[in-house]
Each structure stands twice: as structure tokens, then as C-alpha cells.
Coordinates of C-alpha atoms in Angstrom, one line a residue:
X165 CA 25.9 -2.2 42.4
X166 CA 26.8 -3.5 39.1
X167 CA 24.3 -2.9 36.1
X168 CA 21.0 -4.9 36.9
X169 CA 20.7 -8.3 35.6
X170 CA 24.7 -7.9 34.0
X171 CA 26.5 -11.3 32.7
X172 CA 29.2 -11.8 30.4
X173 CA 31.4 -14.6 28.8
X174 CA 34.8 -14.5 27.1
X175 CA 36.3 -17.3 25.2
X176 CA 39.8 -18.1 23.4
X177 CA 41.5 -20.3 21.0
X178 CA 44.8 -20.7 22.6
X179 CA 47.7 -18.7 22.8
X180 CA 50.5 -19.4 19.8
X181 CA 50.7 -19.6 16.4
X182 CA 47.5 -19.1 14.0
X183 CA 47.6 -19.6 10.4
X184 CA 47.3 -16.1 8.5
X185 CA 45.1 -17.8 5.8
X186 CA 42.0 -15.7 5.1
X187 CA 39.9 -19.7 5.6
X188 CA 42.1 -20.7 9.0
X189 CA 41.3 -16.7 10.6
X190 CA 37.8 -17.0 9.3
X191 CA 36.9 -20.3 11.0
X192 CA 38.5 -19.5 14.5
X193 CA 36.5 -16.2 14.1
X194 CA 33.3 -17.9 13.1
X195 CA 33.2 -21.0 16.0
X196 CA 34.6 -18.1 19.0
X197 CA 31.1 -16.2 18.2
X198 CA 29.2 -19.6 18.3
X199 CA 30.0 -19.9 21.7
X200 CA 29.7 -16.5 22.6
X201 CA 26.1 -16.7 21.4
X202 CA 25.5 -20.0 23.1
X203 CA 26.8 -19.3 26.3
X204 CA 25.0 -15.8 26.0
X205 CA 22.1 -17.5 25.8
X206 CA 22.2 -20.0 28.6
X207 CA 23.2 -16.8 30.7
X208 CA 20.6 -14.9 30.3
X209 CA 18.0 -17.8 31.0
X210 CA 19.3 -17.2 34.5
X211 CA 21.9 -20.3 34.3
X212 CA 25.3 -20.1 36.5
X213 CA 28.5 -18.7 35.2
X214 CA 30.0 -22.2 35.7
X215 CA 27.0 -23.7 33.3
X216 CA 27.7 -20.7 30.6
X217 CA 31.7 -21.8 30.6
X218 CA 30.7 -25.4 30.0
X219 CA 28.8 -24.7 27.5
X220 CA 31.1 -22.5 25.6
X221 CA 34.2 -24.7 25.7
X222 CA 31.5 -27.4 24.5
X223 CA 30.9 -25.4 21.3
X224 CA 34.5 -24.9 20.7
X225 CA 35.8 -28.6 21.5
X226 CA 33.6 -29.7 18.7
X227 CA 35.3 -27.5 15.9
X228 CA 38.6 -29.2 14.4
X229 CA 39.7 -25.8 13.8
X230 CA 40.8 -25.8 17.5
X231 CA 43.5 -27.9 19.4
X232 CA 41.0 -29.6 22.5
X233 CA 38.4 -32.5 21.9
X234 CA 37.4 -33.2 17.8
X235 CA 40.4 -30.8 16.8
X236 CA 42.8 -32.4 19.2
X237 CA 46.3 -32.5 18.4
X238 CA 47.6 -36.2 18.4
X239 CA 50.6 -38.0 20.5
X240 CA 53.5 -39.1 19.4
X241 CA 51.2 -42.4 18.6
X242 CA 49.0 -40.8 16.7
X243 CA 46.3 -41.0 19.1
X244 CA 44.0 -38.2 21.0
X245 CA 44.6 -37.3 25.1
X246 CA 42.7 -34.5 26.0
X247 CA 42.9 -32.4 29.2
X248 CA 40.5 -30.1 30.9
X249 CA 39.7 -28.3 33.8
X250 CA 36.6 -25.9 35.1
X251 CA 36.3 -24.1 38.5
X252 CA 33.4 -22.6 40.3
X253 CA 34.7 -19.4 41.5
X254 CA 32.0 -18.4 44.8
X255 CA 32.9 -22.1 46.3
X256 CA 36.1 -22.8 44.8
X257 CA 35.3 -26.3 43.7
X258 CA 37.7 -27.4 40.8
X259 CA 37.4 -30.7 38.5
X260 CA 39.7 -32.1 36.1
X261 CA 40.8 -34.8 34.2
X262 CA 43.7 -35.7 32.2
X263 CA 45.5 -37.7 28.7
X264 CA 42.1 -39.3 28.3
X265 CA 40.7 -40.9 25.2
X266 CA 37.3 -41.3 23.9
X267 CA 35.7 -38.2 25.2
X268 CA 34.0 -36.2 22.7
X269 CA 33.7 -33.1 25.3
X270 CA 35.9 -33.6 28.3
X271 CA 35.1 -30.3 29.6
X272 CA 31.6 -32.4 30.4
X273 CA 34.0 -34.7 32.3
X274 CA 35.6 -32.1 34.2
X275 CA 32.5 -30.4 35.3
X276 CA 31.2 -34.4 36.4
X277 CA 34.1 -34.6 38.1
X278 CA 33.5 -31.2 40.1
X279 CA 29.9 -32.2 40.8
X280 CA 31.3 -35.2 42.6
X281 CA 33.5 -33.7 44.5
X282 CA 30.7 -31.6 46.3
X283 CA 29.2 -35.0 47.0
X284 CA 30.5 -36.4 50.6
X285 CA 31.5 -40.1 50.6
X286 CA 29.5 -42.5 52.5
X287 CA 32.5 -44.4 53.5
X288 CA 34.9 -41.0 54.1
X289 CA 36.9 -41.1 51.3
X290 CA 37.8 -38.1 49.5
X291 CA 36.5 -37.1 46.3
X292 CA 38.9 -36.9 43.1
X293 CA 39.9 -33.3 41.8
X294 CA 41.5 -34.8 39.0
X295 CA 41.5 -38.4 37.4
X296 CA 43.2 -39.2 34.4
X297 CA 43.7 -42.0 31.7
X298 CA 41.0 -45.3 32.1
X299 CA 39.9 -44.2 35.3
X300 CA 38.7 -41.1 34.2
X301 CA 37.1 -43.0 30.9
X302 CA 35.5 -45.3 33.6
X303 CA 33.7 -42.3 36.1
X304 CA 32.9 -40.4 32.3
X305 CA 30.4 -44.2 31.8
X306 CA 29.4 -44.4 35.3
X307 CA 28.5 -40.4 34.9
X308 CA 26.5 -40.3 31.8
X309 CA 29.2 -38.7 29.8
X310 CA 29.4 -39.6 25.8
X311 CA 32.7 -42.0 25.4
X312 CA 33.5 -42.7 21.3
X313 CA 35.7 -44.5 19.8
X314 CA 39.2 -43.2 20.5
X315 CA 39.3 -43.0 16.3
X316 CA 36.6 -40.9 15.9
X317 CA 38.2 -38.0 17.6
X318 CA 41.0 -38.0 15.2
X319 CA 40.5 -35.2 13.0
X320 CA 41.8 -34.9 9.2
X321 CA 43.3 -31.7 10.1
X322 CA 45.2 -33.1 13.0
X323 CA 46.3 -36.4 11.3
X324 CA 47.8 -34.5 8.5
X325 CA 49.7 -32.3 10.8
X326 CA 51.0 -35.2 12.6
X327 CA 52.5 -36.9 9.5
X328 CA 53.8 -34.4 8.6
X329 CA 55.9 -33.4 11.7
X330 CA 56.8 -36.8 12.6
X331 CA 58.4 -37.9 9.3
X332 CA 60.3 -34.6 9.6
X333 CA 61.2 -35.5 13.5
X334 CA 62.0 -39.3 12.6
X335 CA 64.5 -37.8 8.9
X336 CA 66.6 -36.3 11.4
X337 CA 68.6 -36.4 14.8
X338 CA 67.7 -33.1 15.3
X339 CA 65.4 -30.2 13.9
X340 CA 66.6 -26.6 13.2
X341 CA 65.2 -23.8 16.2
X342 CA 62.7 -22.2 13.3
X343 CA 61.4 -25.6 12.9
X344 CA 61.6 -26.7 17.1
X345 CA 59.8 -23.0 17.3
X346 CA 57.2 -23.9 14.5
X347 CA 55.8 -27.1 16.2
X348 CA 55.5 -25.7 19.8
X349 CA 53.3 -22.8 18.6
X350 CA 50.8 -25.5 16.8
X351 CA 48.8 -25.6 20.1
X352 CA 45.1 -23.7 20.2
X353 CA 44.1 -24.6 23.4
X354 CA 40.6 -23.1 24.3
X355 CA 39.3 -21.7 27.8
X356 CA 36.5 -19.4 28.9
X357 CA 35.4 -17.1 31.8
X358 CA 32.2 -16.1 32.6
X359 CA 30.4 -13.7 34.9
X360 CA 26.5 -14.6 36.0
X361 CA 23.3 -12.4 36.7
X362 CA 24.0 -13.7 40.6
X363 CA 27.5 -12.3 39.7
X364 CA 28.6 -15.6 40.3
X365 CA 32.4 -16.3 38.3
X366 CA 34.1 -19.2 36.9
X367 CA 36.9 -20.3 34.3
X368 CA 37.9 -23.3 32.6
X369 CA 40.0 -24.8 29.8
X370 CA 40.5 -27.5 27.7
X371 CA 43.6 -28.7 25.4
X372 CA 44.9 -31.4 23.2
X373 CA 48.1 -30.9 24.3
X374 CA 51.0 -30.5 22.4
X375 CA 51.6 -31.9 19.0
X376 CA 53.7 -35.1 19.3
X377 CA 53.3 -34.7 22.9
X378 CA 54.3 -37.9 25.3
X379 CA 51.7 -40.4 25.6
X380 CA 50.5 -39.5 29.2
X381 CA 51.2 -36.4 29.3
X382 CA 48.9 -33.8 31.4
X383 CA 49.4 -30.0 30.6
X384 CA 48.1 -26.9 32.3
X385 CA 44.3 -27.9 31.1
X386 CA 44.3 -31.2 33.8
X387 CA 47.3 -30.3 35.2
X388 CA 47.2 -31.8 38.8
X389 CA 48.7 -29.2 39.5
X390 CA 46.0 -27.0 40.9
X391 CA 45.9 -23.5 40.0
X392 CA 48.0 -24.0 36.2
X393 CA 45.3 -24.0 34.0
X394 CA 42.4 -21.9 34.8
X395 CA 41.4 -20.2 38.6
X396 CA 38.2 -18.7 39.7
X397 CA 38.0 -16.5 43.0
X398 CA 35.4 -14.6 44.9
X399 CA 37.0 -14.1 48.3
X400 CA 34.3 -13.1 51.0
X401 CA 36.8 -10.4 52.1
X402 CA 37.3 -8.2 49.4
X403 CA 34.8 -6.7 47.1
X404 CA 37.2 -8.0 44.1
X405 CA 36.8 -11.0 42.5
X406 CA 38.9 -12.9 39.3
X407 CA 38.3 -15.8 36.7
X408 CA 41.1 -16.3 34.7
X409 CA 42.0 -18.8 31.7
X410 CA 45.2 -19.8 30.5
X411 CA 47.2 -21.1 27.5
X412 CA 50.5 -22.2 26.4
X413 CA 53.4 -24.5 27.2
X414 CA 52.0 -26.8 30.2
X415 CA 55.1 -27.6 31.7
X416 CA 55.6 -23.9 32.1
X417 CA 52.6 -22.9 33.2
X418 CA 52.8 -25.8 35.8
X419 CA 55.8 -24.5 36.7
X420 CA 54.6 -21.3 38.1
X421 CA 51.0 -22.0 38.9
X422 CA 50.4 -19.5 36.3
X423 CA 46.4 -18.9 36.8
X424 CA 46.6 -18.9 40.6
X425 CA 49.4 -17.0 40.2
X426 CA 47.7 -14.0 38.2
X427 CA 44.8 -14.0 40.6
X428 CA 46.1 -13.5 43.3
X429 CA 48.4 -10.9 42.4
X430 CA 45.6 -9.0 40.3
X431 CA 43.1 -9.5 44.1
X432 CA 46.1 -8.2 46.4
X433 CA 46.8 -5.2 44.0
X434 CA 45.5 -1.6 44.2
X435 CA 42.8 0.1 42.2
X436 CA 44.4 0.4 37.9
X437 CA 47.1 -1.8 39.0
X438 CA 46.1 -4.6 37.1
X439 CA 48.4 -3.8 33.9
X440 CA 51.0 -3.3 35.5
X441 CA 50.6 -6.8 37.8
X442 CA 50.0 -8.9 34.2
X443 CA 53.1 -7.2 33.3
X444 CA 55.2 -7.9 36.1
X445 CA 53.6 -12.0 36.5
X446 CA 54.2 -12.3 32.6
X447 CA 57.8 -10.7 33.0
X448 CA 58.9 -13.0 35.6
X449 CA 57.2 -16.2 33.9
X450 CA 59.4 -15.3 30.5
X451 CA 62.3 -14.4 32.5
X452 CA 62.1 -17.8 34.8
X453 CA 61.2 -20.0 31.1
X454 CA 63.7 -18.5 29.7
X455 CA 66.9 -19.1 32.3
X456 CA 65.7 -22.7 31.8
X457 CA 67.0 -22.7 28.5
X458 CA 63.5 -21.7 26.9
X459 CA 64.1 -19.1 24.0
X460 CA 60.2 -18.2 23.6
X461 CA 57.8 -18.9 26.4
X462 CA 54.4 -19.2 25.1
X463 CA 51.7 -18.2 27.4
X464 CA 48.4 -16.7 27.1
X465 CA 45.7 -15.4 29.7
X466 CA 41.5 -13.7 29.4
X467 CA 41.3 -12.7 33.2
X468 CA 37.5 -11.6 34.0
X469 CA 37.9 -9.1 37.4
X470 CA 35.1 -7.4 39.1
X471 CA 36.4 -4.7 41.2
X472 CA 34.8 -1.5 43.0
X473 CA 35.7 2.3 41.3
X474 CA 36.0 5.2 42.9
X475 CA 32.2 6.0 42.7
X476 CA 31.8 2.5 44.9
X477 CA 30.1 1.0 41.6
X478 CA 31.0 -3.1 41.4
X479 CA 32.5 -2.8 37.7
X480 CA 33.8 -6.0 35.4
X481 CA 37.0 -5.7 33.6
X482 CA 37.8 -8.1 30.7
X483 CA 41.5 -8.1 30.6
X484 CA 44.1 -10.3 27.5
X485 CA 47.7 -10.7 28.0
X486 CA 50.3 -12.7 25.9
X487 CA 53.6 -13.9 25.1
X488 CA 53.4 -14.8 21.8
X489 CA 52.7 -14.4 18.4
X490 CA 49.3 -14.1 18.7
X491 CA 45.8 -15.2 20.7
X492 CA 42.3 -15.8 19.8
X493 CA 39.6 -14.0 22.2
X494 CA 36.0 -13.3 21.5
X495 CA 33.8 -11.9 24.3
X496 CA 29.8 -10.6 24.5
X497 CA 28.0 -9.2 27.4
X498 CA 24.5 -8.2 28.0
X499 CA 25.4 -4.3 27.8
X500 CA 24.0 -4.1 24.7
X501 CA 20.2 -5.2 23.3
X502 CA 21.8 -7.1 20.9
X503 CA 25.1 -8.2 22.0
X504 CA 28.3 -7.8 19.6
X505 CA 30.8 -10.7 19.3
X506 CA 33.7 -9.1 18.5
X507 CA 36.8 -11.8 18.0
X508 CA 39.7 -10.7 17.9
X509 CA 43.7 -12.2 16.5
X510 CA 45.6 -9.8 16.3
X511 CA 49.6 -10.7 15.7
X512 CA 52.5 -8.5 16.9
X513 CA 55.3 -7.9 14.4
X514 CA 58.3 -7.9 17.3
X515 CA 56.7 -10.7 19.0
X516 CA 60.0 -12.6 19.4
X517 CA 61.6 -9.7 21.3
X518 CA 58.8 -8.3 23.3
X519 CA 56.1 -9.4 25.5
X520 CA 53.1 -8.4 24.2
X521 CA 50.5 -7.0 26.4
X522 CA 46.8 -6.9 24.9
X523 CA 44.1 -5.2 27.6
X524 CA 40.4 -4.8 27.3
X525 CA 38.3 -3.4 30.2
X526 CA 34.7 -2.8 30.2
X527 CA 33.2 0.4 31.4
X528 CA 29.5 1.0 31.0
X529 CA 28.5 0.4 27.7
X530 CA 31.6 0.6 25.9
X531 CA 35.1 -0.5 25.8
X532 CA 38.4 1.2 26.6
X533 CA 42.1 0.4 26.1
X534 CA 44.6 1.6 28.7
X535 CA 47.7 1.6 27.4
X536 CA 51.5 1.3 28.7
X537 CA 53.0 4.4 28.0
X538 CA 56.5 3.1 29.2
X539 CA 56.2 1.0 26.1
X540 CA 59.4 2.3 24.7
X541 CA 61.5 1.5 28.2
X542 CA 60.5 -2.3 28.9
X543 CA 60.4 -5.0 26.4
X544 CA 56.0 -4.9 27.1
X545 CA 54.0 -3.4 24.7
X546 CA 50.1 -2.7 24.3
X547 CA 48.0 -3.8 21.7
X548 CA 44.9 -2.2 21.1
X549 CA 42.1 -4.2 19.9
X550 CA 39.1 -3.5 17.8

């Protein structure tokens, strides 16, 4: 059994390119522990994993320091679409929504628009997984979620950002590759994975979207494609379980059904396979981005797994794996009598020539770091965090 009574939550701010300002590293850092802390909480009063992730995102959605709900990055318009998604991993019931406007917190509106799907119809029809645009703006009234003023959401942060790159994109024909590089890092999507006291998993994530992004555009947060953004799985089968939550270029990530993708690689696999299977999903997503003309795939995953060791003991593993420059993760657990939020961004100095590979795993009451030894023969390499 695992440790009596044992939950967890792991959050990120987004996969890509964070400022190295002390102020910019300082505020991610401060508003990851926040919701650490308040999803810690809500955990330990006994609430479900799928409450805890909720909760977290909620926390970070409403910093501007973030790229998903206050923070938002804007369309090419200048306005605010957010996407999010959240998935219950014991019943596999997944909500969504996508490029709407006016929601403060539209991980609230994904999670409504899970609820609803348990619901049967009284007339047959089936429930939505995902709606986007007005619609979704219409079910977030009907539900009792907070709709604004499509204004309010616009951050000064985010505003000046977009001035700024669309007078350089509207100077020119074309941009140079460090600038075209430079403006698809700007992304900070957040996401979060939880584990409950019922040891009960889920995952979600929420984004912005990319900075001068389409208007109507849906990325890996609400992608409709099922399985891109975030996946939760506890298969009756097995004694394994996953929750994983992604970030990075949507289209991508859409692409390959990158969450699903990872879970069900890391659920088939053998006991302390799991590296090595991040390393050969992440390989073939950066080799498959990159034959499509892509120079630097960006693509960011915090995958919660609860497997059996050799002993037969039901262990949690807390797992971070990247393709770019750098990634935001925070995590706390109830290991400790007074848990430690320990966020960490960390960058990698040959980040444009090798897929980085960042791994936590819990064991007991500590942390360890397994490393790739074969470092020096693939273009991986670890990253230890402390």
C-alpha cells in the first residue's frame, strides 16, 4: 500500500522561454507555491484530485505573470481566447473548451463542462467534451461560471508585448529566425496533476495560446483533439496509473496526441523504463516537428505515475521532461509535516541542440534523480533539479 493518507499536486508555468530577470523568476516562483499551498490544502481536507487541480490552475490563471486567463497572451486583434482542459483520471471523463472570451478562470468552465457530461440527456443527446467560442460563453452563464468583460482580462503585461511584436510583424514582410524563435517561446501555459488520499489522479491545463495567435484558434489546452493537452489514467488492469500535463506548440502537440501518447507508453512499459520511454516519445515528437520544417519543437510535460516496486509497495513518481529552453514546475506532497514547495526553472545552456530531459521521482520521504548515463551518445541530457 502506498503511505497512509498520501496526496500530492504538481503544477507548471509552461514550457518555453522565461525571462532571466531576478523580478520575472521571482514571480513565477512565488504564484507556483501559491497553488501548491492551496491545492495542498483542499487535498488534505479529503477533496478529489480533480478538485485539487482545479483549484491550482485557478490560482495560477489569476497571476499575469503567466500566459492562461488574467495573464493571457492576446490574438492578433488584440483580444483574449483562452483554452483549457481537465480530466478525471479513475472514470476518464474529460471537459474542455476553447478561443473563448470573458472567462476569468476557464479551467472552472472546463471542469462545468466535465460535470455535464456525466449528466445523461433527457432527450438522448450526447453531452459536449468540448465547446468553444459563444457557445461555450453561453453554457459558462447558464453554469454559474464568472463571465467579465472581454477587456478586463487584458493584462498590461500582455498588451505591451503585443504592441510590441505586431508593429515589428506589420515593419516587415518577414522577421529574422532569432526573432520568429523569440515570439514562439513567449508562451507559459500552466497545467497541474494531482494524486488524492483515495489515490484518485487527474491532470489539466490551461493556455492563452500563442502570442498573435489566429483569432479562433484552439491549441493543445482545448484542443478537440482528445488526448493533446493533458491525460489522466487509472486502468482497472494494471496496478499503474498516469496524469500527465502538457505544454508547448499546440499544433504540434495536436499532432501527436502528445499527453495520451506519453501515457500510454509510460502504462505499457516495464518497471524504471519510464526515462527511457519520455526519451524515446520526446525523440520521435522533435524528430516528426522537425521533418515538418520546424527548427525547435517546444514541448513540455509533469507526468504523475503510481506504479508497484519490487517490494509490491504502490509508489508515486513525479516525472519533468522538455524540449526547450526551460520549464516552470513546483510540486508539494504530504510526506513531510510541513510540506516544501520547491519550484524549480532551471535553463539548459545547449538547449538548441539537445533535448533536455529533467526527471524527479519520489521515494519515501525524499527525492531522487536518475540520470541518463548515455548522455554523451544521444542528443538527451539530464537535468538535475534542486
Amino acid at each position: 500500500m502506498v503511505v497512509e493518507e498520501f496526496y500530492l499536486i504538481a503544477v507548471h508555468g509552461g514550457a518555453g522561454h522565461h525571462s532571466p530577470s531576478r523580478s520575472s523568476d521571482a514571480e513565477i516562483k512565488k504564484v507556483l507555491k501559491s497553488a501548491c499551498r492551496v491545492a495542498l490544502s483542499t487535498l488534505a481536507e479529503g477533496t478529489s484530485a480533480l478538485h485539487a487541480v482545479e483549484n491550482a490552475m485557478t490560482v495560477l490563471e489569476n497571476d499575469e505573470c503567466l500566459n492562461a486567463g488574467c495573464g493571457s497572451n492576446l490574438t492578433l486583434n488584440g483580444d483574449v481566447e483562452c483554452d483549457a482542459s481537465i480530466m478525471d483520471g479513475e472514470t476518464g471523463d474529460f471537459g474542455a473548451i476553447g478561443a473563448v472570451s470573458g472567462i476569468r478562470n476557464p479551467v472552472r468552465l472546463a471542469r462545468a463542462v466535465l460535470e455535464h457530461s456525466r449528466n445523461p440527456d433527457s432527450f438522448g443527446r450526447i453531452p459536449p467534451l468540448l465547446l468553444v467560442g459563444p457557445g461555450a460563453t453561453q453554457f459558462a452563464r447558464t453554469s454559474g461560471i464568472e463571465v467579465v468583460a472581454p477587456e478586463c482580462l487584458i493584462a498590461l503585461r500582455a498588451h505591451r508585448q503585443w504592441a510590441h511584436w505586431k508593429s515589428i510583424v506589420e515593419a516587415a514582410s518577414d522577421i529574422s529566425k532569432e526573432h520568429r524563435d523569440t515570439l514562439h517561446a513567449i508562451q507559459d501555459t500552466v497545467g497541474a496533476v494531482a494524486w488524492d488520499k483515495m489515490k484518485g489522479m487527474s491532470a489539466g491545463v490551461s493556455s492563452g495560446g500563442l502570442l498573435l495567435k489566429h483569432p479562433g484558434r484552439i491549441g493543445e489546452a482545448g484542443a478537440a483533439t482528445y488526448g493533446a493537452g493533458c491525460w489522466a489514467s487509472l486502468p482497472s488492469d494494471t496496478t499503474r496509473g498516469v496524469s500527465c500535463s502538457v505544454s508547448g506548440a499546440g499544433e504540434y502537440i495536436m499532432r501527436s496526441m502528445l499527453a495520451k501518447k506519453v501515457a500510454d507508453a509510460v502504462i505499457l512499459s516495464g518497471p524504471n523504463e519510464t526515462h527511457d520511454v519520455l526519451q524515446h516519445v520526446l525523440r520521435q515528437f522533435y524528430e516528426d516537428c522537425r521533418a515538418r520544417g520546424e527548427h525547435n519543437p517546444h514541448a513540455g510535460i509533469i507526468l504523475l505515475l503510481r506504479e508497484q516496486n519490487a517490494e509490491g509497495v504502490i509508489v508515486p513518481r513525479l516525472w519533468c521532461a522538455f524540449t526547450t529552453e526551460s520549464m516552470a514546475v513546483a510540486y508539494a506532497s504530504s510526506l513531510d509535516a510541513k510540506p516544501q514547495v520547491r519550484p524549480a526553472i532551471r535553463k539548459h545552456p545547449n538547449f538548441r541542440r539537445h533535448l533536455t530531459v529533467g526527471v524527479f521521482a519520489f521515494r519515501r520521504l525524499s527525492f531522487y534523480v536518475e540520470r541518463n548515463n548515455a548522455a554523451e551518445t544521444c542528443p538527451f541530457s539530464s537535468q538535475t533539479y534542486h
